[in-house]
Coordinates of C-alpha atoms and ligand atoms in Angstrom, one line a residue:
M1 CA -34.3 5.9 4.9
I2 CA -29.6 6.2 3.9
G3 CA -27.5 8.6 5.5
P4 CA -27.0 11.1 7.4
F5 CA -23.9 10.1 7.1
T6 CA -19.5 10.2 7.1
H7 CA -17.5 8.2 5.5
T8 CA -14.0 7.9 5.4
A9 CA -11.9 5.4 3.2
L10 CA -8.1 4.8 4.4
P11 CA -5.3 5.0 1.6
M12 CA -4.8 1.0 1.5
R13 CA -3.1 -1.3 -1.4
V14 CA -4.4 -5.4 -0.8
V15 CA -2.4 -8.1 -2.3
F16 CA -3.9 -11.3 -1.9
G17 CA -4.1 -14.9 -2.0
P18 CA -2.2 -18.4 -1.9
G19 CA 1.7 -17.6 -2.6
S20 CA 1.7 -14.7 -2.8
L21 CA 4.4 -13.8 -0.8
A22 CA 5.9 -14.6 -4.3
A23 CA 4.8 -10.2 -4.8
L24 CA 6.2 -8.7 -1.5
P25 CA 9.6 -8.9 -3.1
D26 CA 7.5 -6.1 -6.3
E27 CA 5.6 -4.4 -3.2
V28 CA 8.7 -3.3 -1.6
D29 CA 10.4 -2.5 -4.7
R30 CA 6.5 -0.4 -5.6
L31 CA 7.0 1.7 -2.5
G32 CA 10.4 2.9 -3.5
L33 CA 11.7 0.6 -0.5
Q34 CA 15.7 -0.7 -0.6
R35 CA 17.0 -1.5 2.9
V36 CA 13.5 -2.7 5.1
L37 CA 13.7 -4.4 8.4
V38 CA 11.5 -7.5 9.2
L39 CA 9.6 -8.1 12.1
C40 CA 7.5 -11.1 14.1
S41 CA 7.7 -13.0 17.0
P42 CA 9.9 -15.6 18.4
E43 CA 7.7 -18.0 18.1
Q44 CA 7.6 -16.9 13.7
Q45 CA 11.4 -16.3 13.4
A46 CA 11.3 -19.5 10.8
T47 CA 8.6 -17.3 8.8
G48 CA 10.5 -14.3 9.1
E49 CA 13.9 -15.9 7.8
Q50 CA 11.8 -17.3 4.3
V51 CA 10.5 -13.1 4.3
A52 CA 14.1 -11.8 4.9
A53 CA 15.5 -14.7 2.6
A54 CA 12.4 -14.8 -0.3
L55 CA 14.0 -10.3 -0.2
G56 CA 16.9 -11.0 -0.7
A57 CA 19.2 -8.2 -0.5
R58 CA 15.8 -5.5 0.4
A59 CA 16.5 -7.7 3.6
A60 CA 18.7 -5.3 6.1
G61 CA 17.9 -7.1 9.5
V62 CA 15.9 -9.8 10.9
L63 CA 14.0 -9.1 14.2
A64 CA 11.8 -11.0 15.7
E65 CA 11.2 -9.8 19.3
A66 CA 7.9 -8.4 18.6
R67 CA 5.8 -9.4 22.1
M68 CA 1.8 -9.0 22.7
H69 CA 0.6 -5.3 23.4
V70 CA 3.8 -3.2 21.5
P71 CA 6.0 -3.1 25.5
V72 CA 7.8 0.3 25.0
E73 CA 10.6 -1.6 25.7
V74 CA 11.1 -3.8 22.5
A75 CA 9.5 -0.2 20.0
H76 CA 12.9 1.9 21.6
R77 CA 15.5 -1.4 20.7
A78 CA 13.5 -2.1 16.9
R79 CA 13.3 2.0 16.0
E80 CA 17.0 1.8 17.4
L81 CA 18.3 -1.5 15.3
A82 CA 16.2 0.5 12.3
A83 CA 17.5 3.6 12.6
E84 CA 21.6 1.6 13.7
L85 CA 20.3 -1.2 10.4
G86 CA 19.7 2.3 8.1
A87 CA 16.6 0.6 7.5
D88 CA 13.9 3.1 4.7
G89 CA 11.1 0.6 5.7
C90 CA 9.3 -2.7 8.1
V91 CA 7.7 -5.7 6.9
A92 CA 6.3 -6.8 9.6
V93 CA 4.9 -10.6 9.6
G94 CA 2.9 -12.1 11.5
G95 CA -0.3 -10.9 14.1
G96 CA -1.4 -7.8 15.6
S97 CA 2.6 -8.2 17.4
A98 CA 4.1 -8.2 15.0
I99 CA 2.5 -5.8 12.8
G100 CA 2.2 -3.7 16.7
L101 CA 6.0 -2.8 16.1
G102 CA 6.1 -1.6 13.1
K103 CA 3.6 0.0 13.5
A104 CA 6.0 2.1 16.8
I105 CA 8.3 2.7 14.6
A106 CA 6.4 4.5 12.4
L107 CA 4.6 6.3 14.8
E108 CA 8.2 7.3 15.7
H109 CA 10.4 7.2 12.3
G110 CA 7.7 7.3 9.0
L111 CA 8.4 4.3 7.9
P112 CA 6.3 2.6 6.1
V113 CA 4.3 -0.7 6.9
V114 CA 4.6 -3.7 4.9
A115 CA 2.1 -6.2 6.7
V116 CA 2.2 -10.3 6.4
P117 CA -1.3 -10.7 8.4
T118 CA -1.0 -14.8 10.0
T119 CA -3.7 -14.7 12.0
Y120 CA -7.2 -12.8 11.7
A121 CA -6.7 -9.8 14.0
G122 CA -7.5 -7.2 12.1
S123 CA -4.5 -4.6 13.4
E124 CA -3.1 -4.1 9.4
M125 CA -6.2 -2.2 8.5
T126 CA -6.3 0.1 10.7
P127 CA -4.3 3.7 11.7
V128 CA -4.4 2.6 15.4
W129 CA -1.6 1.7 18.0
G130 CA -0.8 0.4 21.0
L131 CA 2.8 0.8 23.4
T132 CA 2.9 -0.5 26.9
E133 CA 4.8 1.0 29.9
G134 CA 4.6 -1.5 33.4
G135 CA 2.0 -2.6 32.9
V136 CA -0.5 1.0 31.1
K137 CA -1.3 0.6 27.7
R138 CA -1.6 3.9 25.4
T139 CA -3.3 4.1 22.3
G140 CA -3.8 6.7 19.6
R141 CA -5.1 7.2 15.8
D142 CA -2.6 8.2 13.4
L143 CA -2.7 7.9 9.5
R144 CA 1.6 7.4 10.2
V145 CA 1.1 4.0 11.5
L146 CA -1.5 2.9 8.7
P147 CA 0.1 -0.4 6.7
A148 CA 1.2 1.2 3.0
S149 CA 0.6 -1.7 1.2
V150 CA -0.8 -5.8 3.2
L151 CA -0.5 -8.5 1.0
Y152 CA -2.2 -11.7 2.0
D153 CA -1.5 -15.1 1.7
P154 CA -4.2 -17.7 2.3
E155 CA -0.9 -20.2 3.3
L156 CA 1.3 -18.5 5.5
T157 CA -1.8 -19.4 7.4
L158 CA -2.2 -23.1 7.7
T159 CA 0.6 -23.4 10.8
L160 CA -1.7 -21.2 12.2
P161 CA -3.2 -23.8 14.7
A162 CA -6.8 -25.2 14.6
Q163 CA -7.4 -23.4 18.1
L164 CA -5.9 -20.0 17.8
S165 CA -7.7 -20.3 14.9
A166 CA -11.1 -20.4 15.7
T167 CA -10.5 -17.5 18.3
S168 CA -9.1 -15.3 16.8
G169 CA -11.4 -15.7 14.3
V170 CA -14.3 -15.3 16.1
N171 CA -12.1 -12.1 17.3
A172 CA -12.6 -10.7 14.2
I173 CA -16.3 -11.0 14.0
A174 CA -16.5 -9.8 17.0
H175 CA -15.0 -6.2 14.9
A176 CA -18.0 -6.1 12.5
V177 CA -20.7 -7.2 15.2
E178 CA -19.2 -4.1 17.1
G179 CA -19.2 -2.3 13.5
L180 CA -22.4 -2.8 12.6
Y181 CA -23.6 -1.0 15.7
A182 CA -21.1 1.5 15.6
P183 CA -22.3 5.6 16.4
D184 CA -20.5 5.9 13.5
A185 CA -21.3 3.1 10.8
T186 CA -21.5 3.5 7.2
P187 CA -23.5 1.3 4.6
I188 CA -20.4 0.9 2.9
V189 CA -18.7 -0.9 6.6
S190 CA -21.9 -2.3 7.6
L191 CA -21.1 -4.5 4.2
M192 CA -17.9 -4.8 5.0
A193 CA -18.9 -6.3 7.9
E194 CA -21.9 -8.4 6.2
E195 CA -19.2 -9.8 4.0
G196 CA -16.6 -10.6 6.3
A197 CA -19.1 -12.2 9.4
R198 CA -20.0 -14.5 6.6
A199 CA -17.4 -15.6 5.2
L200 CA -15.5 -16.0 9.2
A201 CA -18.5 -18.5 10.3
A202 CA -18.6 -20.5 7.0
A203 CA -14.5 -20.9 7.3
L204 CA -14.4 -21.7 10.0
P205 CA -16.0 -25.2 10.9
R206 CA -13.9 -26.0 7.8
V207 CA -10.8 -24.5 9.5
V208 CA -11.1 -26.0 12.7
A209 CA -12.1 -30.1 10.4
D210 CA -9.1 -29.4 8.4
G211 CA -6.3 -26.9 9.0
T212 CA -4.3 -27.1 6.4
D213 CA -7.8 -27.2 4.1
L214 CA -6.6 -23.7 1.5
D215 CA -9.4 -22.8 0.4
A216 CA -11.0 -22.2 3.7
R217 CA -7.7 -20.3 4.6
G218 CA -8.3 -18.5 2.0
E219 CA -11.9 -17.3 3.0
A220 CA -11.3 -16.4 6.6
Q221 CA -8.4 -15.0 6.0
Y222 CA -10.5 -12.0 3.5
G223 CA -13.6 -12.1 6.2
A224 CA -10.5 -11.4 8.3
W225 CA -9.8 -8.6 6.6
L226 CA -13.0 -6.6 6.2
C227 CA -13.9 -7.4 9.8
G228 CA -10.4 -5.2 10.1
A229 CA -11.4 -2.4 7.8
V230 CA -14.7 -1.9 10.2
L231 CA -12.9 -2.1 13.6
G232 CA -10.3 0.6 11.3
A233 CA -13.7 2.3 10.2
T234 CA -15.8 2.4 13.5
T235 CA -15.9 2.9 17.1
M236 CA -15.5 -0.7 19.2
S237 CA -18.6 -0.7 21.8
L238 CA -19.5 -2.7 24.9
H239 CA -18.1 -6.0 24.3
H240 CA -14.9 -4.6 23.8
K241 CA -14.9 -1.9 26.9
L242 CA -15.8 -5.6 28.8
C243 CA -13.0 -7.2 27.2
H244 CA -10.9 -4.3 27.4
A245 CA -11.8 -4.7 31.3
L246 CA -11.4 -8.5 32.1
G247 CA -7.7 -8.3 29.6
G248 CA -6.3 -5.2 32.5
T249 CA -8.0 -6.4 34.9
L250 CA -6.9 -9.6 35.0
D251 CA -5.4 -10.6 32.4
L252 CA -7.1 -13.2 30.9
P253 CA -6.0 -14.1 27.2
H254 CA -7.5 -12.6 24.6
A255 CA -9.1 -14.1 21.2
P256 CA -10.4 -16.6 24.2
T257 CA -12.0 -13.8 26.0
H258 CA -13.9 -11.9 22.9
T259 CA -14.6 -15.2 22.3
V260 CA -16.2 -15.8 25.2
V261 CA -17.8 -12.1 25.3
L262 CA -18.9 -11.6 22.0
P263 CA -22.1 -13.4 22.2
H264 CA -23.2 -12.2 25.4
A265 CA -23.0 -8.6 24.5
L266 CA -24.7 -9.0 21.6
A267 CA -27.6 -10.4 23.5
Y268 CA -27.6 -8.0 25.6
N269 CA -27.5 -5.1 22.2
Q270 CA -29.3 -7.3 19.8
P271 CA -32.7 -5.7 21.5
A272 CA -30.9 -2.0 20.2
A273 CA -29.7 -2.9 17.5
P274 CA -32.8 -4.7 14.8
D275 CA -30.7 -3.0 11.7
A276 CA -27.3 -6.1 12.7
V277 CA -29.7 -8.2 14.1
A278 CA -30.2 -8.2 10.1
A279 CA -27.9 -8.0 8.8
L280 CA -26.2 -10.9 10.7
S281 CA -28.9 -13.1 10.8
R282 CA -28.6 -12.8 7.2
A283 CA -24.3 -13.6 7.8
L284 CA -24.8 -16.2 9.9
G285 CA -26.8 -18.0 7.3
G286 CA -30.6 -16.8 8.1
V287 CA -30.6 -18.0 12.1
P288 CA -33.4 -15.8 14.3
D289 CA -30.8 -15.3 16.6
P290 CA -27.3 -13.9 15.6
A291 CA -26.4 -14.2 19.3
R292 CA -26.9 -17.3 19.9
E293 CA -26.0 -18.4 17.1
L294 CA -22.4 -17.2 17.9
W295 CA -23.2 -18.5 21.1
E296 CA -23.8 -22.1 19.1
L297 CA -20.5 -21.6 17.1
A298 CA -18.4 -21.3 19.9
G299 CA -19.3 -24.5 21.3
R300 CA -19.2 -25.6 17.3
L301 CA -15.1 -25.0 16.8
G302 CA -15.0 -26.5 20.5
A303 CA -13.8 -22.9 21.9
P304 CA -14.0 -21.5 25.0
R305 CA -17.2 -20.9 26.8
S306 CA -17.2 -19.7 29.8
L307 CA -14.4 -16.9 31.5
A308 CA -14.6 -19.8 34.8
E309 CA -12.4 -22.0 32.1
L310 CA -10.1 -18.7 31.6
G311 CA -9.4 -18.2 34.8
M312 CA -11.8 -15.9 35.9
R313 CA -13.3 -15.9 39.7
E314 CA -16.8 -14.9 39.8
E315 CA -16.3 -12.5 42.6
E316 CA -14.6 -10.3 39.8
V317 CA -17.8 -9.5 38.4
P318 CA -18.2 -6.1 40.4
R319 CA -15.0 -5.2 39.7
I320 CA -15.2 -5.6 36.0
A321 CA -18.6 -4.4 35.7
E322 CA -17.5 -1.4 37.1
P323 CA -15.5 0.7 34.8
A324 CA -18.5 0.0 32.2
V325 CA -20.7 0.8 33.6
A326 CA -19.2 4.4 35.4
A327 CA -17.2 5.4 31.8
P328 CA -18.6 3.1 29.2
Y329 CA -18.3 3.1 25.7
A330 CA -20.9 4.3 23.2
N331 CA -23.1 1.8 23.1
P332 CA -27.1 1.2 21.7
R333 CA -28.7 -0.2 24.5
P334 CA -28.1 1.7 27.7
V335 CA -25.2 0.4 29.9
T336 CA -27.0 -0.5 33.1
R337 CA -24.9 -1.9 37.0
E338 CA -27.6 -4.2 36.5
G339 CA -27.6 -5.8 33.0
V340 CA -23.9 -6.2 32.9
E341 CA -22.9 -8.0 35.9
R342 CA -25.7 -10.2 34.9
L343 CA -24.3 -10.9 31.0
L344 CA -21.4 -11.1 32.9
H345 CA -21.9 -14.1 36.0
A346 CA -23.7 -16.4 32.6
A347 CA -19.9 -14.8 30.2
W348 CA -18.4 -16.5 33.5
A349 CA -20.3 -19.5 34.5
G350 CA -20.4 -20.5 30.0
E351 CA -24.3 -20.4 30.1
L352 CA -26.6 -19.4 27.2
P353 CA -26.8 -15.9 27.6
E354 CA -29.2 -14.6 29.6
A355 CA -31.1 -12.3 27.4
L356 CA -32.2 -15.6 25.0
R357 CA -32.9 -17.9 28.4
R358 CA -36.7 -18.1 28.1
Ligands
LIG1 FE1 -10.9 -6.1 19.1

């Protein structure tokens, strides 16, 4: 039976393809913007300058200070600079940090954001913002922060290192996985999730084998777009709850943490999410067990497979399990302390997900 469901389509324009950076001036003109502030991280200053040069007189300046989790100090400085320069919009070039900074400006000043993603994080497809003050991250949803236009040029991802590409890509697959069993999933979102997971799982081994393979880069970015759109449309579950606890409490690196935990969280949920299992089985090439396949994929990509190698100590398992059990996100399978601790022990050790061992 189809439905009942409620589907909200987000207003979003996407320009996609190798060389599409050349269309950026037209995108900015189309939005009626005349003086945009270009945002990027310090590591991507050269790309930011390249984008500003392409924009010519439409670029009011470049702020290369975007940082992870959008510290409020950086957001304040960016808002002040935007006001000082009389900027009427922002072009955010990079991953979640740069796009998050553009959202922080939009949240306060309402300036439209044009996003030019260079990773597979997917933040450009969501109305979710985040700001960190004194180590505490606040997040919210607000349509004003949704980019007005997103330009995906796979050429800009050619320099993303193999390991970052692998973990950023699996982090994106996690949005497809949790979108498939989300309480607010719809048939349209599920189509995007299945196709997004398929494209990324097919492309990532090729990207890791040859980072300059533009065709593989394009397929990976296409998958990242779809997975980002799933994230923008649905509520995330146990996997994200655990990764937030691991990131927030132990400061483990974002994308590698998601890469390690995903097969375990999926294995935990598989018995309660048969439709998601069927969709992921198709997406991953007809495999019987998607959780196992994601675990194997991480191995083939040379990505981390244990929380131990990311710096976690095994004694910390109960502390991480605690919030996931005390205040669980909506989840297809009931979240029990015993189950979550077993899951975390297996993820810590880098073993095949516990639920799949015979
Ligand atoms: Fe995520």
